[in-house]
GROMACS .gro file of C-alpha atoms in nm:
model
  202
    1UNK     CA    1  16.859   2.066  37.717
    2UNK     CA    2  17.073   1.977  37.429
    3UNK     CA    3  16.683   1.850  37.204
    4UNK     CA    4  16.578   2.171  37.315
    5UNK     CA    5  16.847   2.411  37.179
    6UNK     CA    6  16.907   2.224  36.904
    7UNK     CA    7  16.520   2.248  36.811
    8UNK     CA    8  16.563   2.650  36.855
    9UNK     CA    9  16.918   2.687  36.663
   10UNK     CA   10  16.700   2.430  36.368
   11UNK     CA   11  16.394   2.655  36.400
   12UNK     CA   12  16.636   2.968  36.346
   13UNK     CA   13  16.805   2.832  36.030
   14UNK     CA   14  17.142   2.644  36.158
   15UNK     CA   15  17.260   2.281  36.087
   16UNK     CA   16  17.268   2.118  36.465
   17UNK     CA   17  17.500   1.860  36.558
   18UNK     CA   18  17.568   1.684  36.921
   19UNK     CA   19  17.840   1.716  37.063
   20UNK     CA   20  17.920   1.569  37.320
   21UNK     CA   21  18.293   1.595  37.502
   22UNK     CA   22  18.413   1.213  37.396
   23UNK     CA   23  18.348   1.299  37.057
   24UNK     CA   24  18.597   1.636  37.077
   25UNK     CA   25  18.831   1.388  37.294
   26UNK     CA   26  18.812   1.084  37.094
   27UNK     CA   27  18.851   1.315  36.756
   28UNK     CA   28  18.560   1.225  36.616
   29UNK     CA   29  18.439   1.621  36.576
   30UNK     CA   30  18.724   1.958  36.627
   31UNK     CA   31  18.546   2.248  36.747
   32UNK     CA   32  18.698   2.390  36.378
   33UNK     CA   33  18.483   2.271  36.204
   34UNK     CA   34  18.179   2.453  36.349
   35UNK     CA   35  18.136   2.891  36.380
   36UNK     CA   36  17.840   2.791  36.689
   37UNK     CA   37  17.930   2.687  37.047
   38UNK     CA   38  17.610   2.649  37.238
   39UNK     CA   39  17.728   2.449  37.568
   40UNK     CA   40  17.401   2.309  37.759
   41UNK     CA   41  17.176   2.299  38.025
   42UNK     CA   42  17.021   1.927  38.142
   43UNK     CA   43  17.234   1.927  38.498
   44UNK     CA   44  17.568   1.801  38.300
   45UNK     CA   45  17.788   1.551  38.551
   46UNK     CA   46  17.606   1.533  38.789
   47UNK     CA   47  17.300   1.712  38.881
   48UNK     CA   48  17.486   1.859  39.177
   49UNK     CA   49  17.590   2.273  39.263
   50UNK     CA   50  17.998   2.247  39.036
   51UNK     CA   51  17.900   2.073  38.728
   52UNK     CA   52  17.936   2.295  38.520
   53UNK     CA   53  18.288   2.357  38.703
   54UNK     CA   54  18.356   1.992  38.630
   55UNK     CA   55  18.265   1.971  38.360
   56UNK     CA   56  18.548   2.302  38.248
   57UNK     CA   57  18.779   2.132  38.508
   58UNK     CA   58  18.771   1.885  38.264
   59UNK     CA   59  18.848   2.116  37.943
   60UNK     CA   60  19.126   2.306  38.152
   61UNK     CA   61  19.349   2.046  38.347
   62UNK     CA   62  19.318   1.852  37.925
   63UNK     CA   63  19.631   2.075  37.738
   64UNK     CA   64  19.435   1.938  37.401
   65UNK     CA   65  19.037   2.080  37.479
   66UNK     CA   66  19.274   2.354  37.599
   67UNK     CA   67  19.375   2.426  37.346
   68UNK     CA   68  19.116   2.372  37.109
   69UNK     CA   69  18.856   2.606  37.333
   70UNK     CA   70  19.134   2.828  37.361
   71UNK     CA   71  19.161   2.872  36.904
   72UNK     CA   72  18.797   2.881  36.916
   73UNK     CA   73  18.651   3.136  37.177
   74UNK     CA   74  18.999   3.332  36.986
   75UNK     CA   75  18.855   3.315  36.636
   76UNK     CA   76  18.670   3.637  36.516
   77UNK     CA   77  18.391   3.377  36.340
   78UNK     CA   78  18.292   3.241  36.586
   79UNK     CA   79  17.986   3.248  36.858
   80UNK     CA   80  17.887   3.088  37.177
   81UNK     CA   81  17.582   3.081  37.411
   82UNK     CA   82  17.651   2.919  37.714
   83UNK     CA   83  17.235   2.760  37.953
   84UNK     CA   84  17.215   2.672  38.270
   85UNK     CA   85  17.526   2.416  38.359
   86UNK     CA   86  17.643   2.551  38.008
   87UNK     CA   87  17.624   2.889  38.177
   88UNK     CA   88  17.825   2.804  38.474
   89UNK     CA   89  18.121   2.626  38.224
   90UNK     CA   90  18.171   2.874  38.024
   91UNK     CA   91  18.198   3.074  38.327
   92UNK     CA   92  18.474   2.890  38.468
   93UNK     CA   93  18.630   2.889  38.144
   94UNK     CA   94  18.644   3.249  38.134
   95UNK     CA   95  19.106   3.258  38.124
   96UNK     CA   96  19.029   3.170  37.758
   97UNK     CA   97  18.753   3.352  37.668
   98UNK     CA   98  18.850   3.734  37.615
   99UNK     CA   99  18.656   4.019  37.729
  100UNK     CA  100  18.570   3.839  38.087
  101UNK     CA  101  18.703   3.915  38.295
  102UNK     CA  102  18.354   4.099  38.454
  103UNK     CA  103  18.184   3.751  38.459
  104UNK     CA  104  18.028   3.648  38.829
  105UNK     CA  105  18.142   3.304  39.006
  106UNK     CA  106  17.822   3.128  39.025
  107UNK     CA  107  17.707   3.013  39.378
  108UNK     CA  108  17.455   2.833  39.513
  109UNK     CA  109  17.112   2.948  39.540
  110UNK     CA  110  16.948   3.081  39.903
  111UNK     CA  111  16.676   2.889  39.879
  112UNK     CA  112  16.924   2.544  39.886
  113UNK     CA  113  16.652   2.382  39.654
  114UNK     CA  114  16.635   2.337  39.247
  115UNK     CA  115  16.424   2.661  39.144
  116UNK     CA  116  16.188   2.558  38.834
  117UNK     CA  117  15.946   2.907  38.711
  118UNK     CA  118  15.901   3.172  38.520
  119UNK     CA  119  16.042   3.551  38.557
  120UNK     CA  120  15.995   3.851  38.393
  121UNK     CA  121  16.339   3.965  38.249
  122UNK     CA  122  16.501   4.307  38.086
  123UNK     CA  123  16.711   4.282  37.875
  124UNK     CA  124  16.937   4.570  37.867
  125UNK     CA  125  17.182   4.728  37.634
  126UNK     CA  126  17.518   4.508  37.559
  127UNK     CA  127  17.710   4.435  37.321
  128UNK     CA  128  17.558   4.051  37.237
  129UNK     CA  129  17.573   3.931  36.936
  130UNK     CA  130  17.264   3.702  37.029
  131UNK     CA  131  17.007   3.991  37.230
  132UNK     CA  132  17.121   4.199  36.919
  133UNK     CA  133  16.804   4.467  36.895
  134UNK     CA  134  16.587   4.345  37.252
  135UNK     CA  135  16.735   4.582  37.481
  136UNK     CA  136  16.475   4.721  37.641
  137UNK     CA  137  16.218   4.400  37.570
  138UNK     CA  138  16.042   4.246  37.940
  139UNK     CA  139  15.974   3.930  37.900
  140UNK     CA  140  15.849   3.586  38.102
  141UNK     CA  141  16.118   3.303  38.085
  142UNK     CA  142  16.221   3.005  38.264
  143UNK     CA  143  16.386   3.029  38.486
  144UNK     CA  144  16.581   2.712  38.697
  145UNK     CA  145  16.718   2.919  38.963
  146UNK     CA  146  16.873   3.225  39.168
  147UNK     CA  147  17.177   3.437  39.022
  148UNK     CA  148  17.347   3.705  39.215
  149UNK     CA  149  17.129   4.049  39.210
  150UNK     CA  150  16.884   3.917  38.997
  151UNK     CA  151  17.176   3.892  38.701
  152UNK     CA  152  17.007   3.669  38.428
  153UNK     CA  153  17.355   3.720  38.180
  154UNK     CA  154  17.607   3.855  38.095
  155UNK     CA  155  17.862   3.887  37.736
  156UNK     CA  156  18.222   3.910  37.636
  157UNK     CA  157  18.324   4.262  37.541
  158UNK     CA  158  18.311   4.190  37.188
  159UNK     CA  159  17.964   4.059  37.214
  160UNK     CA  160  18.044   3.711  37.072
  161UNK     CA  161  18.007   3.433  37.382
  162UNK     CA  162  17.663   3.504  37.582
  163UNK     CA  163  17.628   3.294  37.900
  164UNK     CA  164  17.258   3.338  38.064
  165UNK     CA  165  17.083   3.106  38.371
  166UNK     CA  166  16.741   3.116  38.264
  167UNK     CA  167  16.631   2.904  37.960
  168UNK     CA  168  16.557   3.099  37.640
  169UNK     CA  169  16.506   2.742  37.411
  170UNK     CA  170  16.246   2.656  37.684
  171UNK     CA  171  15.989   2.907  37.546
  172UNK     CA  172  16.076   3.023  37.168
  173UNK     CA  173  15.700   2.940  37.093
  174UNK     CA  174  15.363   3.139  37.171
  175UNK     CA  175  15.215   2.760  37.293
  176UNK     CA  176  15.558   2.725  37.546
  177UNK     CA  177  15.335   2.996  37.805
  178UNK     CA  178  15.042   2.897  37.996
  179UNK     CA  179  14.892   3.236  37.763
  180UNK     CA  180  15.048   3.497  37.517
  181UNK     CA  181  14.926   3.792  37.319
  182UNK     CA  182  14.690   3.663  36.988
  183UNK     CA  183  14.989   3.910  36.770
  184UNK     CA  184  15.261   3.636  36.856
  185UNK     CA  185  15.140   3.417  36.608
  186UNK     CA  186  15.363   3.053  36.694
  187UNK     CA  187  15.720   3.216  36.772
  188UNK     CA  188  15.776   3.408  37.066
  189UNK     CA  189  15.964   3.640  37.122
  190UNK     CA  190  16.321   3.506  37.233
  191UNK     CA  191  16.329   3.269  36.944
  192UNK     CA  192  16.497   3.637  36.830
  193UNK     CA  193  16.789   3.499  37.048
  194UNK     CA  194  16.880   3.237  36.842
  195UNK     CA  195  16.797   3.461  36.490
  196UNK     CA  196  17.034   3.701  36.587
  197UNK     CA  197  17.257   3.409  36.597
  198UNK     CA  198  17.175   3.374  36.197
  199UNK     CA  199  17.246   3.653  36.141
  200UNK     CA  200  17.549   3.781  36.273
  201UNK     CA  201  17.690   3.472  36.006
  202UNK     CA  202  17.503   3.577  35.723
   0.00000   0.00000   0.00000
């Protein structure tokens, strides 16, 4: 997951840096050094229900990490994206994220199993920096699980933090689809999400 997300952000003009929780704990990196924080999917902390919650609690129950993440989210020049397991993790950190009180809690899938398919989603109007000018778009996206009421993503009230269960990083190129319109070119529409992040920092 982290490699796919790094590739998507790199394609949009970012310098992507892989930072582990151990790096933060041992002060090899600090969130003050970055404008963007991306919590990836890929079953961090194990392929089990609630893995994202375990990840979040490793932050909430460590005073140094809690302060570091809290300061990052309070900054006016930062943005964050949580995907899949990272979505679950950031949703549990809502007490540190201004304007996230309305976020849902993520529950077990009705099917009781891992889901992997392509689903069509519609982008609704929102303040999300990452989904700017995408409202009304109906796009296929890689999905690995379900969410309450068909919810795909939510954002903080100021739009600087977006969390989503599906994987836009897996569908940023037309060749990643079994079929795509010929006028798409090499870049698929979901690359716009990552390009929007770059524009927001310009």
